[in-house]
Coordinates of C-alpha atoms in Angstrom, one line a residue:
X1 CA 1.9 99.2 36.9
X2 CA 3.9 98.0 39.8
X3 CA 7.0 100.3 40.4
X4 CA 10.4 99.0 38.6
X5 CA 12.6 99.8 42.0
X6 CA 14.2 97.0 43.9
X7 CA 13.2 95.9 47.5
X8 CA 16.0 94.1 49.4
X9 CA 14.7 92.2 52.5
X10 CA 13.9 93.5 55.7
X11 CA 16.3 92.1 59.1
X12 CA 18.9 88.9 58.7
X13 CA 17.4 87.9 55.2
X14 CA 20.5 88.4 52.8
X15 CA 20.0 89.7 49.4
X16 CA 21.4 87.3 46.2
X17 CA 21.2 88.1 42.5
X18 CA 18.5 85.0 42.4
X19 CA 16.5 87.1 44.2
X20 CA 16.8 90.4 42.3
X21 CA 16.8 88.6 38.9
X22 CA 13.5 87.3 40.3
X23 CA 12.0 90.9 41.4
X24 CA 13.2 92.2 38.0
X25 CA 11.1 89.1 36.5
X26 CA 7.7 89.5 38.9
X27 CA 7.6 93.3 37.3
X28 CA 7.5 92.7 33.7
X29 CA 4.3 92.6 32.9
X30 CA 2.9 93.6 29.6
X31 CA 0.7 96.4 29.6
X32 CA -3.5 95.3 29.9
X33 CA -2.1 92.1 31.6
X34 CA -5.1 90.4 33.4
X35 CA -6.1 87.2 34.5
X36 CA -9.3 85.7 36.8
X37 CA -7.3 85.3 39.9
X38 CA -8.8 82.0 40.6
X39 CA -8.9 80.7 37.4
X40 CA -5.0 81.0 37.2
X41 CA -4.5 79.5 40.8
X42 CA -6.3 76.3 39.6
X43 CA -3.7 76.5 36.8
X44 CA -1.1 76.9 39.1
X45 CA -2.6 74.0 40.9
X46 CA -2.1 71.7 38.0
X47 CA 0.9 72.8 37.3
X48 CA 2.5 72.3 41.1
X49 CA 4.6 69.6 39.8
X50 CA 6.2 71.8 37.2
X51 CA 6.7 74.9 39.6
X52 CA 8.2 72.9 42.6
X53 CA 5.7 73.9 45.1
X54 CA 3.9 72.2 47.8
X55 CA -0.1 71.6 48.3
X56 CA 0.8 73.5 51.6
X57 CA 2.3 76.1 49.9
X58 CA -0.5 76.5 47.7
X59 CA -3.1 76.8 51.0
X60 CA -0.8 79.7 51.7
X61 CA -1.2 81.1 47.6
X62 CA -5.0 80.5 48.3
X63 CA -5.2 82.6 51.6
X64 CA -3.1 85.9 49.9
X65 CA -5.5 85.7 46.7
X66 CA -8.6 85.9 48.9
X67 CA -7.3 89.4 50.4
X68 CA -6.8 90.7 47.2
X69 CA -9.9 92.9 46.4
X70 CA -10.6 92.3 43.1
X71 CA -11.5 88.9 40.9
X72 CA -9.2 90.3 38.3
X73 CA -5.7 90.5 38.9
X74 CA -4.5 93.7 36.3
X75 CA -1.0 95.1 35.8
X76 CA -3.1 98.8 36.0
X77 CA -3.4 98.5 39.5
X78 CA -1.5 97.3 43.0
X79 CA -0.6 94.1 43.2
X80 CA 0.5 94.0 46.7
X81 CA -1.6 92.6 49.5
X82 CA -0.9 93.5 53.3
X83 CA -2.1 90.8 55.7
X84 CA -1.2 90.6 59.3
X85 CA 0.1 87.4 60.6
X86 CA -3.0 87.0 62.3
X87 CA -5.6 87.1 59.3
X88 CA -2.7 85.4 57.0
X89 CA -3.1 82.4 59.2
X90 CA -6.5 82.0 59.8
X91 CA -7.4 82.2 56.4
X92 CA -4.5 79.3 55.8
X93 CA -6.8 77.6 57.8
X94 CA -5.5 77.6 60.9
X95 CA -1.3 77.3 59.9
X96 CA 1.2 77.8 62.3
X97 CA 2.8 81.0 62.2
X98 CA 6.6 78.9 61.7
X99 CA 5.1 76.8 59.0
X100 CA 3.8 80.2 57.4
X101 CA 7.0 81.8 57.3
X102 CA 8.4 78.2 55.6
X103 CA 5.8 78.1 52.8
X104 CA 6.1 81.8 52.3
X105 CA 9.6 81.1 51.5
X106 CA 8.8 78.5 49.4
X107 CA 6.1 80.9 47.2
X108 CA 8.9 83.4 46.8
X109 CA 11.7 80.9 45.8
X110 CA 9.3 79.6 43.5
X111 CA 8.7 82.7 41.7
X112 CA 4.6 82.8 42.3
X113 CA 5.1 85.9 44.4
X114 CA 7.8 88.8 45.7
X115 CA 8.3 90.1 49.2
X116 CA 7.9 94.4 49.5
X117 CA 9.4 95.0 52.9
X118 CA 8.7 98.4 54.7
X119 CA 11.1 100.1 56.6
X120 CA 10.3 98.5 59.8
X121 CA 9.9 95.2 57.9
X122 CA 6.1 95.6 58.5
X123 CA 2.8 94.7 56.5
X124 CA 1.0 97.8 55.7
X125 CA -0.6 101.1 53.4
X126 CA -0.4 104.3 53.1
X127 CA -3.4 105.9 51.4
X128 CA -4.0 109.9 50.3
X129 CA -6.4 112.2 50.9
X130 CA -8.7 110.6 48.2
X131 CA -8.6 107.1 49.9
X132 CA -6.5 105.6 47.3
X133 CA -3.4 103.6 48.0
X134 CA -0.2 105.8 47.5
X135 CA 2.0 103.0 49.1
X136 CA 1.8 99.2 50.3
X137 CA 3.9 97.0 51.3
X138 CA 3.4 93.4 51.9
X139 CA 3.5 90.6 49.0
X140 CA 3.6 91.3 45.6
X141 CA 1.0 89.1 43.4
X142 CA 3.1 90.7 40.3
X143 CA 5.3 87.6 39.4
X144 CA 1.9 85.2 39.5
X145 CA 0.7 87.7 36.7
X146 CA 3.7 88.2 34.9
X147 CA 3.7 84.4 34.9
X148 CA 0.6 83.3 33.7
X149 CA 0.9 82.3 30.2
X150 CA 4.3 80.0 31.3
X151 CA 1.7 78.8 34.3
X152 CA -1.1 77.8 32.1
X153 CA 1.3 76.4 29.5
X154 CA 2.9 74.1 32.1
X155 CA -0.3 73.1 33.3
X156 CA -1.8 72.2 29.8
X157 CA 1.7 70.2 29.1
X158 CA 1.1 68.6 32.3
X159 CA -2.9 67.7 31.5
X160 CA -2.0 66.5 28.4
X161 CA 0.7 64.2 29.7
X162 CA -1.4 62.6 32.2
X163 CA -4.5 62.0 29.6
X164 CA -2.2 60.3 27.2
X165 CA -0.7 58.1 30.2
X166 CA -4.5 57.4 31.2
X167 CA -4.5 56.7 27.6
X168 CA -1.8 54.4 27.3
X169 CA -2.6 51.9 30.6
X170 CA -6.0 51.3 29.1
X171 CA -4.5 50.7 26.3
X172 CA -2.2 48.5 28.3
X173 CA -4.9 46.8 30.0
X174 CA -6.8 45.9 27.2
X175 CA -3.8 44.7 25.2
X176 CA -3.7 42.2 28.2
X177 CA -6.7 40.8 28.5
X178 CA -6.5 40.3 24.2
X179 CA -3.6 38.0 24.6
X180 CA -5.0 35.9 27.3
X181 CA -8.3 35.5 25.5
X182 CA -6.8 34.1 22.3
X183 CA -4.1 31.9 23.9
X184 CA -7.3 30.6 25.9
X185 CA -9.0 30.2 22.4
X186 CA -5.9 29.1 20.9
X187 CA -5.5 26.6 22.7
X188 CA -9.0 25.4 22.9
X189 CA -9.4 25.4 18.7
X190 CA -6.2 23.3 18.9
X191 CA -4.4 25.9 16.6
X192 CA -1.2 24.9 15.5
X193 CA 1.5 27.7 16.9
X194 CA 4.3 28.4 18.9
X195 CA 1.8 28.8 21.9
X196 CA 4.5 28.4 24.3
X197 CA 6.8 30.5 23.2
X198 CA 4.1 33.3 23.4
X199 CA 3.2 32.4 26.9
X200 CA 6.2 33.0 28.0
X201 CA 6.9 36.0 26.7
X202 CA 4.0 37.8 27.4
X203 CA 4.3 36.4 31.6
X204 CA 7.6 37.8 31.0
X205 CA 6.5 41.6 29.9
X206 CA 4.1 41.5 32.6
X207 CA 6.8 41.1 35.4
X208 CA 8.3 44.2 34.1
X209 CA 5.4 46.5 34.1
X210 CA 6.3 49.0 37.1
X211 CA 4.6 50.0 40.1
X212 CA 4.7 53.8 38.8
X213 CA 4.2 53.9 35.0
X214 CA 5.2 57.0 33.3
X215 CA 5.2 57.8 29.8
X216 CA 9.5 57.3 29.4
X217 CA 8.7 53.1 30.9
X218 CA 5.3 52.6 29.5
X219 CA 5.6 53.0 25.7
X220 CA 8.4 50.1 25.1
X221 CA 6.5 47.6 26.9
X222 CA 3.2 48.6 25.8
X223 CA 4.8 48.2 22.0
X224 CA 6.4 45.1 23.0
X225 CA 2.9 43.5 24.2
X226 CA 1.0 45.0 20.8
X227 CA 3.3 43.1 18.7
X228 CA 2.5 39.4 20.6
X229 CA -0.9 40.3 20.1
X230 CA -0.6 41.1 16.3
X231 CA 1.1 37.7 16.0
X232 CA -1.5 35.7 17.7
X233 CA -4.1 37.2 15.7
X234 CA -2.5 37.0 12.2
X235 CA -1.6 32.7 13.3
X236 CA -5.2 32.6 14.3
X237 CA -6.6 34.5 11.1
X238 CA -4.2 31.8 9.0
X239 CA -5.7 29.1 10.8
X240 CA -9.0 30.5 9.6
X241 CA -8.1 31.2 6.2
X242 CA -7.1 27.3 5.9
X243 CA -10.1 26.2 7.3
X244 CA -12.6 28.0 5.1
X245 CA -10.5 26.8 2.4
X246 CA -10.5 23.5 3.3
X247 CA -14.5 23.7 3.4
X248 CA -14.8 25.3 0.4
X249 CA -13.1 22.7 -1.3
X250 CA -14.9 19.7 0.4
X251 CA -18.0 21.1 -0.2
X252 CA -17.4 21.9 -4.2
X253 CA -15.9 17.9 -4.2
X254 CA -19.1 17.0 -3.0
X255 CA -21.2 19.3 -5.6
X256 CA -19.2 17.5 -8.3
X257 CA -20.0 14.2 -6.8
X258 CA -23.4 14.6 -6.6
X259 CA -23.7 16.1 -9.9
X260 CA -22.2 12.9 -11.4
X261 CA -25.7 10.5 -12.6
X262 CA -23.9 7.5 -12.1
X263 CA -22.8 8.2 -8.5
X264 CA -24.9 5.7 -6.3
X265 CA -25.1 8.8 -3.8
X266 CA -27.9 10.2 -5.9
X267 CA -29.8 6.4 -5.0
X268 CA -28.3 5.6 -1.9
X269 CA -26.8 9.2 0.0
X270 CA -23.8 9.0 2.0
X271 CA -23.5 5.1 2.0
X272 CA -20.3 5.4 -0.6
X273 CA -19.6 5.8 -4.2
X274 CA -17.9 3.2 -6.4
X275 CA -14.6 4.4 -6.2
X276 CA -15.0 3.4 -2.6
X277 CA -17.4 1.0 -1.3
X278 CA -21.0 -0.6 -2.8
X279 CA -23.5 -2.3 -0.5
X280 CA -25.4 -4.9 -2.4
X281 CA -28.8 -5.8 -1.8
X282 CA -29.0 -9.1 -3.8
X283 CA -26.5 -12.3 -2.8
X284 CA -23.7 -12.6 -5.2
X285 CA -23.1 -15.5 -7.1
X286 CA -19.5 -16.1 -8.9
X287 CA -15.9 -16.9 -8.2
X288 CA -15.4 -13.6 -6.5
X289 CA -18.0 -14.2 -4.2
X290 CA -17.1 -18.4 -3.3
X291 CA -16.3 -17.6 0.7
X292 CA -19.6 -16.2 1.5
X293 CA -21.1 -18.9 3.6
X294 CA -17.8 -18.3 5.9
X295 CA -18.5 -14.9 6.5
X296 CA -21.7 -15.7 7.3
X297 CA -24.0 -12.8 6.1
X298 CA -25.8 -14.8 3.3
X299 CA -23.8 -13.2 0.8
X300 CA -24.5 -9.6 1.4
X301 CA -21.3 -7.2 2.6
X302 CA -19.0 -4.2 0.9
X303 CA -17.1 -4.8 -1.6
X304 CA -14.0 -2.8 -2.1
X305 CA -12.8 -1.3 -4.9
X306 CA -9.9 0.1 -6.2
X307 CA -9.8 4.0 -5.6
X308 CA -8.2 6.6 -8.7
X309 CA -8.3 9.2 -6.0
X310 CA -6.9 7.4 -3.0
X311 CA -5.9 9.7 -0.5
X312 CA -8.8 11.9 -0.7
X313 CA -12.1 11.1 1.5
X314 CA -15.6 11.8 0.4
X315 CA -17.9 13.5 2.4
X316 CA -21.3 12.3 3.4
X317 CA -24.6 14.2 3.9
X318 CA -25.3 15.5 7.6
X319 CA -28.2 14.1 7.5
X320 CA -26.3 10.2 7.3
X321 CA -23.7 11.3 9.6
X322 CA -26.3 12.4 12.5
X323 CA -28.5 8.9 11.6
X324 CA -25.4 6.6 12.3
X325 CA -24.0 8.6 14.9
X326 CA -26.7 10.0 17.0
X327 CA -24.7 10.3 20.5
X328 CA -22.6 13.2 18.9
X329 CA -25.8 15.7 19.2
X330 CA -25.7 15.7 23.0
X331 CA -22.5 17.8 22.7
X332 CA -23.4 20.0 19.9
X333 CA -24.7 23.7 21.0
X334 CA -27.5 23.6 23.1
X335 CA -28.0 19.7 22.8
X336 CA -28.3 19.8 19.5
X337 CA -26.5 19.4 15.6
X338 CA -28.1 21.7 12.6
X339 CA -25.3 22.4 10.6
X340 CA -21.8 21.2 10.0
X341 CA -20.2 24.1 11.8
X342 CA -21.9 22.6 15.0
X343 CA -20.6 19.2 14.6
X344 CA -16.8 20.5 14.5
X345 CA -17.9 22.5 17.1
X346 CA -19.1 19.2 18.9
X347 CA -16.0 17.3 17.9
X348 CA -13.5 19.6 20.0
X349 CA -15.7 18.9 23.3
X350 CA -15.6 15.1 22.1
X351 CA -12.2 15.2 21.1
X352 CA -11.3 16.8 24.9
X353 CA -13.7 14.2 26.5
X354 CA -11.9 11.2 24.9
X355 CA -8.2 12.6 25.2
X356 CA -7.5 12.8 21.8
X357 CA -4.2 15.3 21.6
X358 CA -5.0 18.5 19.8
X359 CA -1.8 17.6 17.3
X360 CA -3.6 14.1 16.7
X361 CA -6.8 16.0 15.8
X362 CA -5.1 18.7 14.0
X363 CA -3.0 15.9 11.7
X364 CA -6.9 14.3 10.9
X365 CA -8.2 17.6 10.0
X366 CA -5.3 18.4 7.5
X367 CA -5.6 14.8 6.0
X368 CA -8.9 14.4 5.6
X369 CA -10.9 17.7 5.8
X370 CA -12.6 19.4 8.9
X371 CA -15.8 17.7 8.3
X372 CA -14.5 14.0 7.9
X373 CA -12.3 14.6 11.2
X374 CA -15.7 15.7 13.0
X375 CA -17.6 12.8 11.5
X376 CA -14.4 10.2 12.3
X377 CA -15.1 11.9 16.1
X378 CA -18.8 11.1 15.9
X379 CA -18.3 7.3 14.8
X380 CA -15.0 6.9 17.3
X381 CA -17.7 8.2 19.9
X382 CA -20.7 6.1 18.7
X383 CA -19.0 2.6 19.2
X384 CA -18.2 3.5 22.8
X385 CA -16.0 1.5 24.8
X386 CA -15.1 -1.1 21.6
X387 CA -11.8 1.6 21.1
X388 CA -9.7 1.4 24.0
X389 CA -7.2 4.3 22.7
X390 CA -9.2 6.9 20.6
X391 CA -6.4 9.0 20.0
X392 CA -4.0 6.0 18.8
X393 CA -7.4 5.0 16.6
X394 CA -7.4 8.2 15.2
X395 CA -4.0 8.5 14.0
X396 CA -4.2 5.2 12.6
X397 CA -7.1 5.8 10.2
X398 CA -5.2 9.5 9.6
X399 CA -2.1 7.3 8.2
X400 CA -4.3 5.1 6.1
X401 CA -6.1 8.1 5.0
X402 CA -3.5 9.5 4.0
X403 CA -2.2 6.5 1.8
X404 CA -6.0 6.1 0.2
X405 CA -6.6 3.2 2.5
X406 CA -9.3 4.4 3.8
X407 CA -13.1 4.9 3.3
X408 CA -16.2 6.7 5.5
X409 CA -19.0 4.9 3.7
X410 CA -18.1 1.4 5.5
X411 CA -17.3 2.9 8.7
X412 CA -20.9 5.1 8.8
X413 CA -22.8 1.9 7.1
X414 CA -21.5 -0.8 10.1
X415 CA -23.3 2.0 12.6
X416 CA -26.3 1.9 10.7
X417 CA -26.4 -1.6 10.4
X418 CA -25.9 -1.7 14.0
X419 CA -28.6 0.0 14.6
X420 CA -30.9 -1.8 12.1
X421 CA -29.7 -5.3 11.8
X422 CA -31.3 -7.5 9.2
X423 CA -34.4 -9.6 9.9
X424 CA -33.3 -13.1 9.1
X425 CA -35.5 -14.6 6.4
X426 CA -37.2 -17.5 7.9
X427 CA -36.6 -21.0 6.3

């Protein structure tokens, strides 16, 4: 146990009541006290921001440990180690003997260690007959001792403020790259939002991230960036949820249609049904039919008739759609069409191609079903240069969709008959 008497300072140095409170600190140190000397200076390390001291003053720290004898420091024996000026500064690797006497000051203000002035002011021991140390004087190690559980507590704080500011800029970084990946996908799936809005914002919040984040100017704009990400994804998932719906429902409409026996899709698949459009194989004969020289197809054509559920199209096998439309599979995945999920998929890259506006496409989709919009694209791309404006075609049949005016079956049937004219009968 260090003795409890004061030491004022040797020469000019004046004596305060910062400095005795200090002393009277560095020698109260619970009895078995012990610490692994170099364990506690990497805590002191680590905690250098808390203590107020400098990496030179901890080369200094470093250079007094290694002269004490022992690993352990222990309040049951000295603390005080001797050095000359000479050894101090070699083992400070080299320091200047000015800059010593600066970071020494700086140890003792910090309250890591104590000065123990001799008489004359120097470094030295006095030992008894036995060899053992009756008396040293030098610097006391007894405050870093006395100190360690508040040194290793500030240096835990300090760890644990740094991982959760790691933490938090990944978290940062991440939430980044989140929002610029689903406005890019927003924007490509042509999903109705305030897209804009969001843009802005979020260029906004990055202008304010600082140089230096800390955990007081982190958090807010860290919470501020989570919650534009939460709202793209919940528009997005919405967008979703519609869409499935949407094919859910198209698909059960075509169940029921194909379970009907007297639907002529069970004869003739995906050229129409008779609430929308019949092609006849035989020439008519009748009133109804007396202006079929004019048209000039020996009597054969569509004949419309009157729909119960105007406003709502039918859908037609893939199968039909791919045979009167086979252009569309070149933009499909991969060059190729196998489901109906690639043909919307195909439709986008079409509907990009032809400058159709993602509101135009968005407005046929709600109207007439995901999969009529994709097969609309596949027919407005089959026919080529015979539409001049693709996007003013599209909103067009979208209006008379809308008002039952409008039917797939004649649109998919004039490509196949395209394709397959008629072989005129020979007279």
């Amino acid at each position: 146990m260090e003795s409890e008497s004061v030491t004022t300072p040797f020469g000019r140095r004046p004596m305060s009541l910062a400095l005795l409170l200090k002393q009277r600190r560095g020698e109260a140190i619970a009895a078995g006290t012990t610490r692994n000397k170099w364990k506690l200076f990497r805590s002191v390390c680590e905690a250098r921001a808390g203590l107020g001291v400098t990496d030179r003053a901890l080369t200094v720290l470093d250079a007094l440990l290694s002269f004490y004898p022992e690993d352990e420091l222990s309040s049951e024996k000295g603390l005080v180690v001797f050095p000359s000026n000479t050894q101090l500064s070699l083992r400070a690797r080299g320091m200047a003997a000015a800059t010593l006497r600066r970071h020494l000051a700086v140890l003792v203000e910090a309250g890591l260690i104590s000065r123990k002035d001799s008489p004359n002011g120097k470094r030295y021991v006095r030992r008894g007959r036995a060899g053992g140390i009756d008396e040293a004087y030098g610097f006391s190690l007894a405050p870093l001792l006395a100190r360690a559980s508040e040194i290793e507590a500030i240096a835990a704080g300090l760890a644990a403020d740094r991982q959760m500011l790691r933490a938090m800029k990944e978290r940062l970084t991440i939430c980044r790259r989140d929002i610029v990946k689903l406005l890019a996908a927003a924007v490509e799936e042509a999903v109705l939002g305030d897209w804009e809005r969001m843009s802005s914002l979020f260029h906004a919040l990055l202008q304010r991230i600082p140089k230096a984040a800390t955990l007081e100017n982190l958090p807010p704009l860290l919470e501020e960036l989570e919650t534009i990400r939460l709202s793209m994804i919940n528009t997005l998932e919405s967008h979703k949820k519609m869409q499935i719906a949407s094919t859910n429902e198209s698909q059960s409409e075509r169940h029921i249609q194909n379970s009907n026996p007297e639907s002529l899709s069970e004869s003739e698949p995906g050229l129409g049904t008779q609430q929308e459009a019949r092609w006849d194989d035989q020439p008519r004969t009748g009133p109804e039919n007396h202006d079929q020289g004019r048209r000039g197809d020996g009597g054969q054509g569509i004949r419309a008739v009157s729909r119960p559920d105007a406003g709502r199209l039918k859908s037609f096998p893939l199968g039909t759609v791919l045979q009167a439309c086979p252009d569309i599979a070149d933009y499909g995945p991969g060059g190729a069409i196998g489901s109906w999920r690639d043909l919307m998929t195909a439709a986008v890259t079409v509907r990009t191609m032809l400058r159709v506006s993602p509101p135009a496409y968005e407005e046929a989709c709600s109207v007439m079903g995901p999969e009529n919009a994709a097969t609309v694209m596949a027919c407005i791309l089959q026919r080529g240069g015979g539409i001049t404006s693709a996007g003013g075609y599209l909103r067009d049949l979208t209006r008379r969709a809308g008002r039952g005016e409008f039917a797939l079956g004649p649109m998919l049937m004039a490509l196949l008959r395209a394709k397959n004219p008629p072989i005129a009968e020979v007279s």
